[in-house]
Tab-separated table of C-alpha atoms and ligand atoms in Angstrom:
chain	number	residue	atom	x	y	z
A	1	UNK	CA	141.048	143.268	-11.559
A	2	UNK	CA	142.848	142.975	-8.473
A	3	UNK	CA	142.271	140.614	-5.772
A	4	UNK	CA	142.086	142.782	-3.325
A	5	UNK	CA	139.634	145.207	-4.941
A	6	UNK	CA	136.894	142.438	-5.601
A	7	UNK	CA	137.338	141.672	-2.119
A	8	UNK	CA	136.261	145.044	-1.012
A	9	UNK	CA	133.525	144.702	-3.631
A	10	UNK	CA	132.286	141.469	-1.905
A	11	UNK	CA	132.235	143.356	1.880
A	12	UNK	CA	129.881	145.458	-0.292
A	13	UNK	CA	127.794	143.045	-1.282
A	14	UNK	CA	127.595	141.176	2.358
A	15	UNK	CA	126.839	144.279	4.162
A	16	UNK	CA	130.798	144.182	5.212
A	17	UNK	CA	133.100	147.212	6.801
A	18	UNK	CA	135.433	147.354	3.976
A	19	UNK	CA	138.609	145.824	4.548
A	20	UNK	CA	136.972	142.812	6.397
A	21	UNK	CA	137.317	139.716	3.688
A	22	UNK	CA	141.067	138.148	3.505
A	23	UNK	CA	139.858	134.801	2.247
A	24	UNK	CA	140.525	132.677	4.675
A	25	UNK	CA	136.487	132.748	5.639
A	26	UNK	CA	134.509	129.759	5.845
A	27	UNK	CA	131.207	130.562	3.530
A	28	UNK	CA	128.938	128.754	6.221
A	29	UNK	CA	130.297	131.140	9.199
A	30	UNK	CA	129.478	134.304	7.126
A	31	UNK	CA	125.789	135.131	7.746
A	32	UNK	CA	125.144	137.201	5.344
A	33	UNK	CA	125.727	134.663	2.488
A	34	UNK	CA	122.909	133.494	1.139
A	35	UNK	CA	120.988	131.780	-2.178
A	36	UNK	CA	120.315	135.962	-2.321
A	37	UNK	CA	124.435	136.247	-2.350
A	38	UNK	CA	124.813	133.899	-4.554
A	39	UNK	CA	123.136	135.575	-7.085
A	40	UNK	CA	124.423	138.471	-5.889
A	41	UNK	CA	127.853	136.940	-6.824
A	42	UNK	CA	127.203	136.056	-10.057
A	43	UNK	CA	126.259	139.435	-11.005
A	44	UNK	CA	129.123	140.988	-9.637
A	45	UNK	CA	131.826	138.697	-11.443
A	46	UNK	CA	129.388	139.239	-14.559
A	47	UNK	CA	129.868	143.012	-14.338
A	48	UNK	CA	132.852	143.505	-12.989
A	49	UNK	CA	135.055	140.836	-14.638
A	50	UNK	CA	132.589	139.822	-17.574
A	51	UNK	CA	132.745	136.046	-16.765
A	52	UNK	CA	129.499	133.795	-15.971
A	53	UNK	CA	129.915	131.515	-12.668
A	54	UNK	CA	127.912	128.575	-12.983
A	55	UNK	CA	125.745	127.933	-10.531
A	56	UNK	CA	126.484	124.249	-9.903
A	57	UNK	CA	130.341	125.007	-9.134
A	58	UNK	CA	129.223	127.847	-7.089
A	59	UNK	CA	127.859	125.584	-4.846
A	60	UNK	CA	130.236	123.361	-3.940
A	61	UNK	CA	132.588	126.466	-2.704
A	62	UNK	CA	133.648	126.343	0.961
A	63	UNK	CA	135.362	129.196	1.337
A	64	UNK	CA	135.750	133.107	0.400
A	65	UNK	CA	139.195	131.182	-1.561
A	66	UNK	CA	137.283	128.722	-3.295
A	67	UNK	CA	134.921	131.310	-5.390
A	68	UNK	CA	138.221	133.467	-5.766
A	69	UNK	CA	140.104	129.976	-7.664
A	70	UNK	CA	136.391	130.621	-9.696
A	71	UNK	CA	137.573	133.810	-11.241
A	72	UNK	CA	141.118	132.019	-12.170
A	73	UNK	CA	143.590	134.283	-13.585
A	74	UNK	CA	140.865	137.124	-14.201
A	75	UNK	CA	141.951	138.091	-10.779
A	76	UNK	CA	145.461	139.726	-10.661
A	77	UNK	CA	148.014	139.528	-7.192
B	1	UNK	CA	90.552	128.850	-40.801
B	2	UNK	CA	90.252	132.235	-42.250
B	3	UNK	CA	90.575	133.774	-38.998
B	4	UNK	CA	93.819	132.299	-38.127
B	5	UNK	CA	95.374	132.640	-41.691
B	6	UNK	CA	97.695	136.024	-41.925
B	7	UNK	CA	98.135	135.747	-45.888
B	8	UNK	CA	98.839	139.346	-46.888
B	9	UNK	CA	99.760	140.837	-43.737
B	10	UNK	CA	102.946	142.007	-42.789
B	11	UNK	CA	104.172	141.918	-39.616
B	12	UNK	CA	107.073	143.273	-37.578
B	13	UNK	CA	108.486	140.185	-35.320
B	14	UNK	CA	111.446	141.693	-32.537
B	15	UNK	CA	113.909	139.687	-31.187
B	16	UNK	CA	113.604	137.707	-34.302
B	17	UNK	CA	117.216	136.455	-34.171
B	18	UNK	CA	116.875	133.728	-31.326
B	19	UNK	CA	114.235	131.914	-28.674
B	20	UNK	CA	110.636	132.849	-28.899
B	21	UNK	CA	111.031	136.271	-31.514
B	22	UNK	CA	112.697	133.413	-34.398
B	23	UNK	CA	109.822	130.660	-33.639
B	24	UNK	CA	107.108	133.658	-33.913
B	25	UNK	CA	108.501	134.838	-37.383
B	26	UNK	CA	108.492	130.847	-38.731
B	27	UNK	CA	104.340	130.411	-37.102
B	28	UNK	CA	103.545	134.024	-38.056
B	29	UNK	CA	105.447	132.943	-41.855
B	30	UNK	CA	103.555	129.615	-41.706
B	31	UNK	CA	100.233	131.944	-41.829
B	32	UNK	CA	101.076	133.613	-44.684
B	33	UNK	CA	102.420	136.801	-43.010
B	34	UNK	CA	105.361	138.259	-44.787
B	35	UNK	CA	108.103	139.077	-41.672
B	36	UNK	CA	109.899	141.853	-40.757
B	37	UNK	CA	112.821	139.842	-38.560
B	38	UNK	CA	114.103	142.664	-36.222
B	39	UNK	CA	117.134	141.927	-33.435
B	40	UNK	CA	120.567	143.166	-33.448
B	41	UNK	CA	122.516	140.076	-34.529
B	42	UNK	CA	122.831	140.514	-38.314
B	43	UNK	CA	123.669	136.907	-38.805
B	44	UNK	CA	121.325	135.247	-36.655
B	45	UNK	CA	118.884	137.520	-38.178
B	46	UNK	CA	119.944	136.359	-41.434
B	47	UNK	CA	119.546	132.808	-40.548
B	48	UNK	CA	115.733	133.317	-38.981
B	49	UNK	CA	114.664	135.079	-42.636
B	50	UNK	CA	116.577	131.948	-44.519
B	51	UNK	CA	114.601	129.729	-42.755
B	52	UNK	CA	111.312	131.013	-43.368
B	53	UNK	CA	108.583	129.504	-45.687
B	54	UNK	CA	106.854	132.094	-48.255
B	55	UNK	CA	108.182	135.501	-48.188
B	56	UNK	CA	109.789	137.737	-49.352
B	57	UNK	CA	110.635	138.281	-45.577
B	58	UNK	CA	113.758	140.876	-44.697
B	59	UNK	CA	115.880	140.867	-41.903
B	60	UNK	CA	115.934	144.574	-40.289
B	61	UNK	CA	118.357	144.950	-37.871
B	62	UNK	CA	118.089	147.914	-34.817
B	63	UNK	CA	118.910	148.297	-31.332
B	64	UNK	CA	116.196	149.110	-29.767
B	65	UNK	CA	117.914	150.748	-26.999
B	66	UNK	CA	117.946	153.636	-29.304
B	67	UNK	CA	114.002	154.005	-28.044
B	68	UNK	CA	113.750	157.779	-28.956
B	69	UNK	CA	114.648	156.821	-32.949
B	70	UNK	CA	112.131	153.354	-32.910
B	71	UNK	CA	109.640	155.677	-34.352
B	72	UNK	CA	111.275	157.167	-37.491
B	73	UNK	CA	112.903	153.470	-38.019
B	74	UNK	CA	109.507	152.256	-37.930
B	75	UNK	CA	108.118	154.750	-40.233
B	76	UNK	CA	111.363	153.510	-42.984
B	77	UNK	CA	110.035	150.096	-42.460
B	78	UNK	CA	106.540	150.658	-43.406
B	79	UNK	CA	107.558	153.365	-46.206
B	80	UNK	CA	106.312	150.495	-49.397
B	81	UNK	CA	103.503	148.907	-47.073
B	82	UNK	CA	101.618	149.582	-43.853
B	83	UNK	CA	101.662	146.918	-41.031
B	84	UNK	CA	99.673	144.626	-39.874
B	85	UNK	CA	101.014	143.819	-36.831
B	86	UNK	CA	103.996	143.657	-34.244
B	87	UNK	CA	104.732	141.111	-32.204
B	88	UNK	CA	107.474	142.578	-29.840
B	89	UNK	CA	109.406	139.755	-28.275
B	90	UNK	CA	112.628	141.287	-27.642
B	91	UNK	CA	113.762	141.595	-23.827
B	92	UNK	CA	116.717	140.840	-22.104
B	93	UNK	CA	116.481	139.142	-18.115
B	94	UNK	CA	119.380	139.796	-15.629
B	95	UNK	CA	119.439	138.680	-11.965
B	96	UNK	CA	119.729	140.935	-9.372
B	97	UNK	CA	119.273	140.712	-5.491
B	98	UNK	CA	117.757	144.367	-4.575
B	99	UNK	CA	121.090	144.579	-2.432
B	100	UNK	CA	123.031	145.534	-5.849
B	101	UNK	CA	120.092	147.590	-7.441
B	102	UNK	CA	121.331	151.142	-9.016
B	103	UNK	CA	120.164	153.256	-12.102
B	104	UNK	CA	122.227	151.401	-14.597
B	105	UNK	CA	120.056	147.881	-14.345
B	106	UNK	CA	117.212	150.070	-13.752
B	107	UNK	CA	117.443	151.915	-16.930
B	108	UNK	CA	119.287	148.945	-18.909
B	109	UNK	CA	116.317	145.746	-18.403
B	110	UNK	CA	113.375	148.870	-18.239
B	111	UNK	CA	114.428	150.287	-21.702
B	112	UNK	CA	115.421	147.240	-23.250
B	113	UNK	CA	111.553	145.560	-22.060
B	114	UNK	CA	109.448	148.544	-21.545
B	115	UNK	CA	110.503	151.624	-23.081
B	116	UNK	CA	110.904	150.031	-26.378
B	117	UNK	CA	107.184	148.530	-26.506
B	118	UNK	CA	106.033	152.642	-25.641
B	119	UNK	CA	108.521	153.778	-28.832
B	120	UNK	CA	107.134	151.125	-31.108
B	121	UNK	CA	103.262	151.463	-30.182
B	122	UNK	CA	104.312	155.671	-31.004
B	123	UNK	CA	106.035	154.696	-34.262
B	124	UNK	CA	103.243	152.030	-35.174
B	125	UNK	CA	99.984	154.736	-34.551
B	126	UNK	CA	101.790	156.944	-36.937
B	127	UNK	CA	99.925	158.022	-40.412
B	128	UNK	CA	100.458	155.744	-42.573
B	129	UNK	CA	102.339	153.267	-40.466
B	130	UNK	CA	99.985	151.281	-39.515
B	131	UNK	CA	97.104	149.114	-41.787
B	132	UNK	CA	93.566	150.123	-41.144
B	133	UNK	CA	93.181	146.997	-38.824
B	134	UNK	CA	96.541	146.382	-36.950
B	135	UNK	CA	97.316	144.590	-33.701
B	136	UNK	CA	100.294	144.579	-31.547
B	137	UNK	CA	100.959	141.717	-29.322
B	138	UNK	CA	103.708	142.404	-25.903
B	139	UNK	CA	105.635	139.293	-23.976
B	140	UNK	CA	105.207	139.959	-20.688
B	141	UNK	CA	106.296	136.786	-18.360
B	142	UNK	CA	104.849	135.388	-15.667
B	143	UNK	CA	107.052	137.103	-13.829
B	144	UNK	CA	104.765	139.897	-13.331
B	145	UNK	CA	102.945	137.656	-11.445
B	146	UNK	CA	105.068	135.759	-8.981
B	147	UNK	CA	107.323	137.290	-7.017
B	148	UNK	CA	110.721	135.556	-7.441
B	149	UNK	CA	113.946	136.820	-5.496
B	150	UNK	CA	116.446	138.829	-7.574
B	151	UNK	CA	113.717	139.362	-10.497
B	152	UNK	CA	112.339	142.264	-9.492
B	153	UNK	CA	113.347	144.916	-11.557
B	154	UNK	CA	112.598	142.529	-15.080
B	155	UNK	CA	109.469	141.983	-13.185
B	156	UNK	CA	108.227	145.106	-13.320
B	157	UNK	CA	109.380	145.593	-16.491
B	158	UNK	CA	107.327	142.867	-17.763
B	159	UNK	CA	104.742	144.510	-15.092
B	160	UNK	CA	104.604	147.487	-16.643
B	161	UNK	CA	103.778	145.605	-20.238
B	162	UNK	CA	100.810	143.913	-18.838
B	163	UNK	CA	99.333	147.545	-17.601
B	164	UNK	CA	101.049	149.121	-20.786
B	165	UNK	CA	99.247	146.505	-23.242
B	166	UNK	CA	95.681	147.828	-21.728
B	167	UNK	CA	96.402	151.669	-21.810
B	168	UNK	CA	97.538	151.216	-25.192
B	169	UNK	CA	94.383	148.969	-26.378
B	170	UNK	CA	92.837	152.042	-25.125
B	171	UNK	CA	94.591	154.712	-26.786
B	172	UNK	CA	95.189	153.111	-29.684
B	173	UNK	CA	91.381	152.163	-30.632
B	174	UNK	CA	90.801	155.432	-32.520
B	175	UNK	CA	93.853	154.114	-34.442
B	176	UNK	CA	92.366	150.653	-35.256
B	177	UNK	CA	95.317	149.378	-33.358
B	178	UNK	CA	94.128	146.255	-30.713
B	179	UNK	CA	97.067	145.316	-28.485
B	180	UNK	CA	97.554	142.331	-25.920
B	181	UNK	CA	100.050	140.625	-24.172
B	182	UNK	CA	101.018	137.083	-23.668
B	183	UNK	CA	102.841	135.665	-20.056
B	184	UNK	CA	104.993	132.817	-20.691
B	185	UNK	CA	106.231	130.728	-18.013
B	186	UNK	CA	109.933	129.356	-18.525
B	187	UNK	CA	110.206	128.814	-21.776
B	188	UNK	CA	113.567	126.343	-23.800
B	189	UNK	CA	115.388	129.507	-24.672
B	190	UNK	CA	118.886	130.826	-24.529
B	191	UNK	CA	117.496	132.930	-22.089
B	192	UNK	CA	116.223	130.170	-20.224
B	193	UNK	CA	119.931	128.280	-20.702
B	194	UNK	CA	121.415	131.789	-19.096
B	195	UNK	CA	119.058	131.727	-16.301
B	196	UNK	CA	119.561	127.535	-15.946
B	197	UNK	CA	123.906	128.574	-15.549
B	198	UNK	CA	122.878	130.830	-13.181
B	199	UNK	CA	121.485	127.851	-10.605
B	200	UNK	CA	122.798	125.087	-8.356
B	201	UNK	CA	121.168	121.834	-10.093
B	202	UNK	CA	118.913	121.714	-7.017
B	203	UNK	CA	117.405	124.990	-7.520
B	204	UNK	CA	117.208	124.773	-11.169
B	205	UNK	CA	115.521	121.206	-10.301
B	206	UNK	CA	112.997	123.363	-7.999
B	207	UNK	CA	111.879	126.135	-10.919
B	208	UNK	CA	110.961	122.935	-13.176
B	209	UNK	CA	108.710	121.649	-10.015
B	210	UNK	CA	106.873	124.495	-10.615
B	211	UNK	CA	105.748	123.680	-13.715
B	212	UNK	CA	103.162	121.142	-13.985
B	213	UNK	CA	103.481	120.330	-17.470
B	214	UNK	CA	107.291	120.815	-18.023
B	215	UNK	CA	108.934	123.727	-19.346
B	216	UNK	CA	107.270	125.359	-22.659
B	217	UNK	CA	108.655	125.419	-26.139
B	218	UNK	CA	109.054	128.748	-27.891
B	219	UNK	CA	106.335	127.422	-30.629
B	220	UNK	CA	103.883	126.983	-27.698
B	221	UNK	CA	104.147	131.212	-26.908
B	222	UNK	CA	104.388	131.616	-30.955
B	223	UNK	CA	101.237	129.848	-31.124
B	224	UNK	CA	99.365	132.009	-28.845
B	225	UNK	CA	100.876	135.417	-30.281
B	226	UNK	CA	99.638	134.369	-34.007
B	227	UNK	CA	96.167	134.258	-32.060
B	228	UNK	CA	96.069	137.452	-30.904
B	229	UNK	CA	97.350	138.945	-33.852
B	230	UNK	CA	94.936	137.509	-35.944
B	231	UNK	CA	91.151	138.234	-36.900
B	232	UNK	CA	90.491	135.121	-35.022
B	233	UNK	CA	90.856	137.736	-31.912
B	234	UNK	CA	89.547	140.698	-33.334
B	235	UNK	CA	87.189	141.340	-30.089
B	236	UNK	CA	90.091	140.504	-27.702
B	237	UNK	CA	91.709	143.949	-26.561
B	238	UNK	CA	94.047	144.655	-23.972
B	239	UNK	CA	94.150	141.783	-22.168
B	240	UNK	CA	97.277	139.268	-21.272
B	241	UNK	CA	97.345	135.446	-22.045
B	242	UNK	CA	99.049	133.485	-19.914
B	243	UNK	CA	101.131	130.919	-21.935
B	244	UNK	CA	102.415	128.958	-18.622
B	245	UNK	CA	101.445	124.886	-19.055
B	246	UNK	CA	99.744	125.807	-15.881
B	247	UNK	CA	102.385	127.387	-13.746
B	248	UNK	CA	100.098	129.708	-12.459
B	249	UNK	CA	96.996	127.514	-11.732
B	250	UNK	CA	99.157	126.125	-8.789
C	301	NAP	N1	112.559	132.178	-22.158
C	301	NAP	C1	111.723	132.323	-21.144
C	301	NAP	O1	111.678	131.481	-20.261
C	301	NAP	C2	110.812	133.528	-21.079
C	301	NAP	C3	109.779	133.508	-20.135
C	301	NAP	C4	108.931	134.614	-20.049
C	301	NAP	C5	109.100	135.684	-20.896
C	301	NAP	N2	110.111	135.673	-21.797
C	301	NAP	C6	110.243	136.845	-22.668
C	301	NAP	O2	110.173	136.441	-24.009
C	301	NAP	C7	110.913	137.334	-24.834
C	301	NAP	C8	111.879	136.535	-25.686
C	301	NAP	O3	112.729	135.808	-24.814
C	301	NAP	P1	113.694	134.635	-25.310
C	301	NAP	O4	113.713	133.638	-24.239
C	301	NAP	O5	113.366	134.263	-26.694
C	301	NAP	O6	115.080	135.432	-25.217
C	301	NAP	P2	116.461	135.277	-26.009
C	301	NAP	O7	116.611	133.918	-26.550
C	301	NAP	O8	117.484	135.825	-25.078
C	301	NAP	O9	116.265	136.310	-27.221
C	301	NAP	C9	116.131	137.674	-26.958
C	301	NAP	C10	115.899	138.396	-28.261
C	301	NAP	O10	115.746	139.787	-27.975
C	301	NAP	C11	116.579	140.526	-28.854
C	301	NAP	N3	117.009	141.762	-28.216
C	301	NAP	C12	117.442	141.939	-26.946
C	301	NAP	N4	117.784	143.218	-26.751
C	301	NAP	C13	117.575	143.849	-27.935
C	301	NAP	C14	117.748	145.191	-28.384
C	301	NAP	N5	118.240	146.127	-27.567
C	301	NAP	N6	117.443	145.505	-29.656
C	301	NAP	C15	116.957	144.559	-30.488
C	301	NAP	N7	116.764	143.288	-30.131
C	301	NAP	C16	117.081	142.943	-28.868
C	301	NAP	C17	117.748	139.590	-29.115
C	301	NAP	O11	118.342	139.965	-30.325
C	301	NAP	P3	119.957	140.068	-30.547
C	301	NAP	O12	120.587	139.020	-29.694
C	301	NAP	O13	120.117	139.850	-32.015
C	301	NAP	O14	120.295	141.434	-30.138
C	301	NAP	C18	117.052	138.240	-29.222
C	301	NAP	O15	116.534	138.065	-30.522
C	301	NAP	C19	111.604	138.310	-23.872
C	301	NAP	O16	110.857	139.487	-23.793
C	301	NAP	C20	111.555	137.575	-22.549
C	301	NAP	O17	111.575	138.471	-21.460
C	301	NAP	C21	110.970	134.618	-21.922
């Protein structure tokens, strides 16, 4: 999948105008992520890129980058 | 005890092939029952039937997704001998905030918990079927209880088995058919492992706080379905039996 599809896929999921994830966001400055989100998350990489997140390294993400490194190379350019 | 001893019945155990569905068929085998192992995993399957005592138990793989055919499966199953019993422990759990709810999870966790306990009561009240006494036992889960964020949907699944288990006691009286549920609390399971993946080690740390004598085993729900599927509760109809080390007394 491509990077920037699952971003539009995550504005979904936070109740975002498409097009507004680049990345670059801090997780703590977006209000609509939350333990809800999270979850959310996880569902979305299991259906969409058939890969289980664990929850613990979910956690220690920062930013919007940090759960994208998650996905690894499942995520193409 | 007589009334806890299944020796000549033969039972239909789903979801036979891992968790609490493979510790059912080894308690229910323990009894005396001969098993029916039913999943979809033909080598897991094979492995629960291997490891049975008494027998001769078969493995009979289906997807039960296939709800509308359950009945005429059923009806091959019980072609040489009627049954005694089901104990219908297959079920799948996915996590879902409402924010991503469509048809497709709808239809998926409702079919795969609900649906198929509606095609296998049909299939089981069928002539010949079904013994003269029979019971069917559903796993419901305590969450039908307790509302828990992102559960919602396999909540009402599991819901819908509690009020499913006394329509059907109902229905099925004229058949000779009893059937009850059981409502286990978190329970050392793959499923359990899935949903433990799923958590930071804080909130996962949080669920087990919840339960006042740890988490269960999947003999400790196996245990309770032999009950109810024995004569031991032949004047117990329609009702559910918590199975929750006292998760919900809290
Ligand atoms: N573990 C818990 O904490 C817990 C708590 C409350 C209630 N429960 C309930 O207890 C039941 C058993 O759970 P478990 O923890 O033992 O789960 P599990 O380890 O995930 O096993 C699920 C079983 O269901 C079978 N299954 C799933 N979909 C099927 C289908 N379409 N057709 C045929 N078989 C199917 C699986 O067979 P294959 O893999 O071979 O297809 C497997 O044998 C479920 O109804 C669950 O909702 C569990």
């Amino acid at each position: 999948m491509r990077r920037e599809d699952f971003l539009r896929d995550m504005d979904e999921l936070l109740e975002l105008d498409p097009g507004t994830l680049t990345g670059r966001e801090a997780l703590a400055d977006l209000a609509s992520w939350d333990s809800l989100a999270v979850i959310s998350f996880i569902a979305l990489t299991d259906e969409k890129l058939d890969t289980v997140i664990d929850g613990e390294s979910l956690a220690k993400a920062a930013t919007v980058q940090n759960l994208l490194d998650l996905l690894g190379d499942r995520l193409a350019a | 005890m007589a009334s806890f001893d299944l020796g000549g019945r033969v039972v239909l155990v789903t979801g036979a092939s891992a968790g609490i569905g493979r510790a059912t068929a080894g308690v229910l085998a323990g009894l005396g029952a001969t098993v029916i192992a039913n999943g979809r995993d033909q080598g897991r399957l094979d492995a629960t039937v291997a490891a049975l005592p008494g027998g001769p138990h078969v493995a009979a793989p289906f997807d039960l997704l296939d709800i509308d055919a359950i009945p005429a499966w059923l009806k091959g199953l019980a072609a040489d001998r009627p049954l005694h019993g089901i104990a219908h422990c297959a079920g799948v759990q996915v996590s879902r905030a409402v924010r991503q709810f469509d048809v497709a999870h709808f239809d998926q966790v409702m079919h795969a918990n609900l649906a198929s306990a509606l095609a296998l009561a049909r299939g089981l009240r069928q002539a010949g079927v079904h013994a003269a006494e029979c019971a069917m036992v559903l796993v419901a889960s305590v969450g039908a209880y307790i509302g828990q964020p992102s559960n919602i949907v396999y909540g009402a699944s599991k819901a819908g088995l509690i009020a499913a288990a006394r329509g059907l006691a109902m229905e099925l009286l004229r058949d000779g058919i009893r059937v009850n549920a059981v409502a286990p609390a978190l329970v050392e399971t793959d499923m359990a492992e899935r949903t433990r993946r799923t958590m930071s080690e804080a909130q996962f740390a949080g669920l087990l706080d919840r339960h006042p004598m740890g988490i269960g085993k999947p003999e400790d729900v196996a245990h309770a379905i032999a009950f109810l599927l024995g004569d031991g509760a032949r004047w117990i109809n329609g009702i559910t039996l918590p199975v929750d080390g006292g998760h919900l007394a809290r």
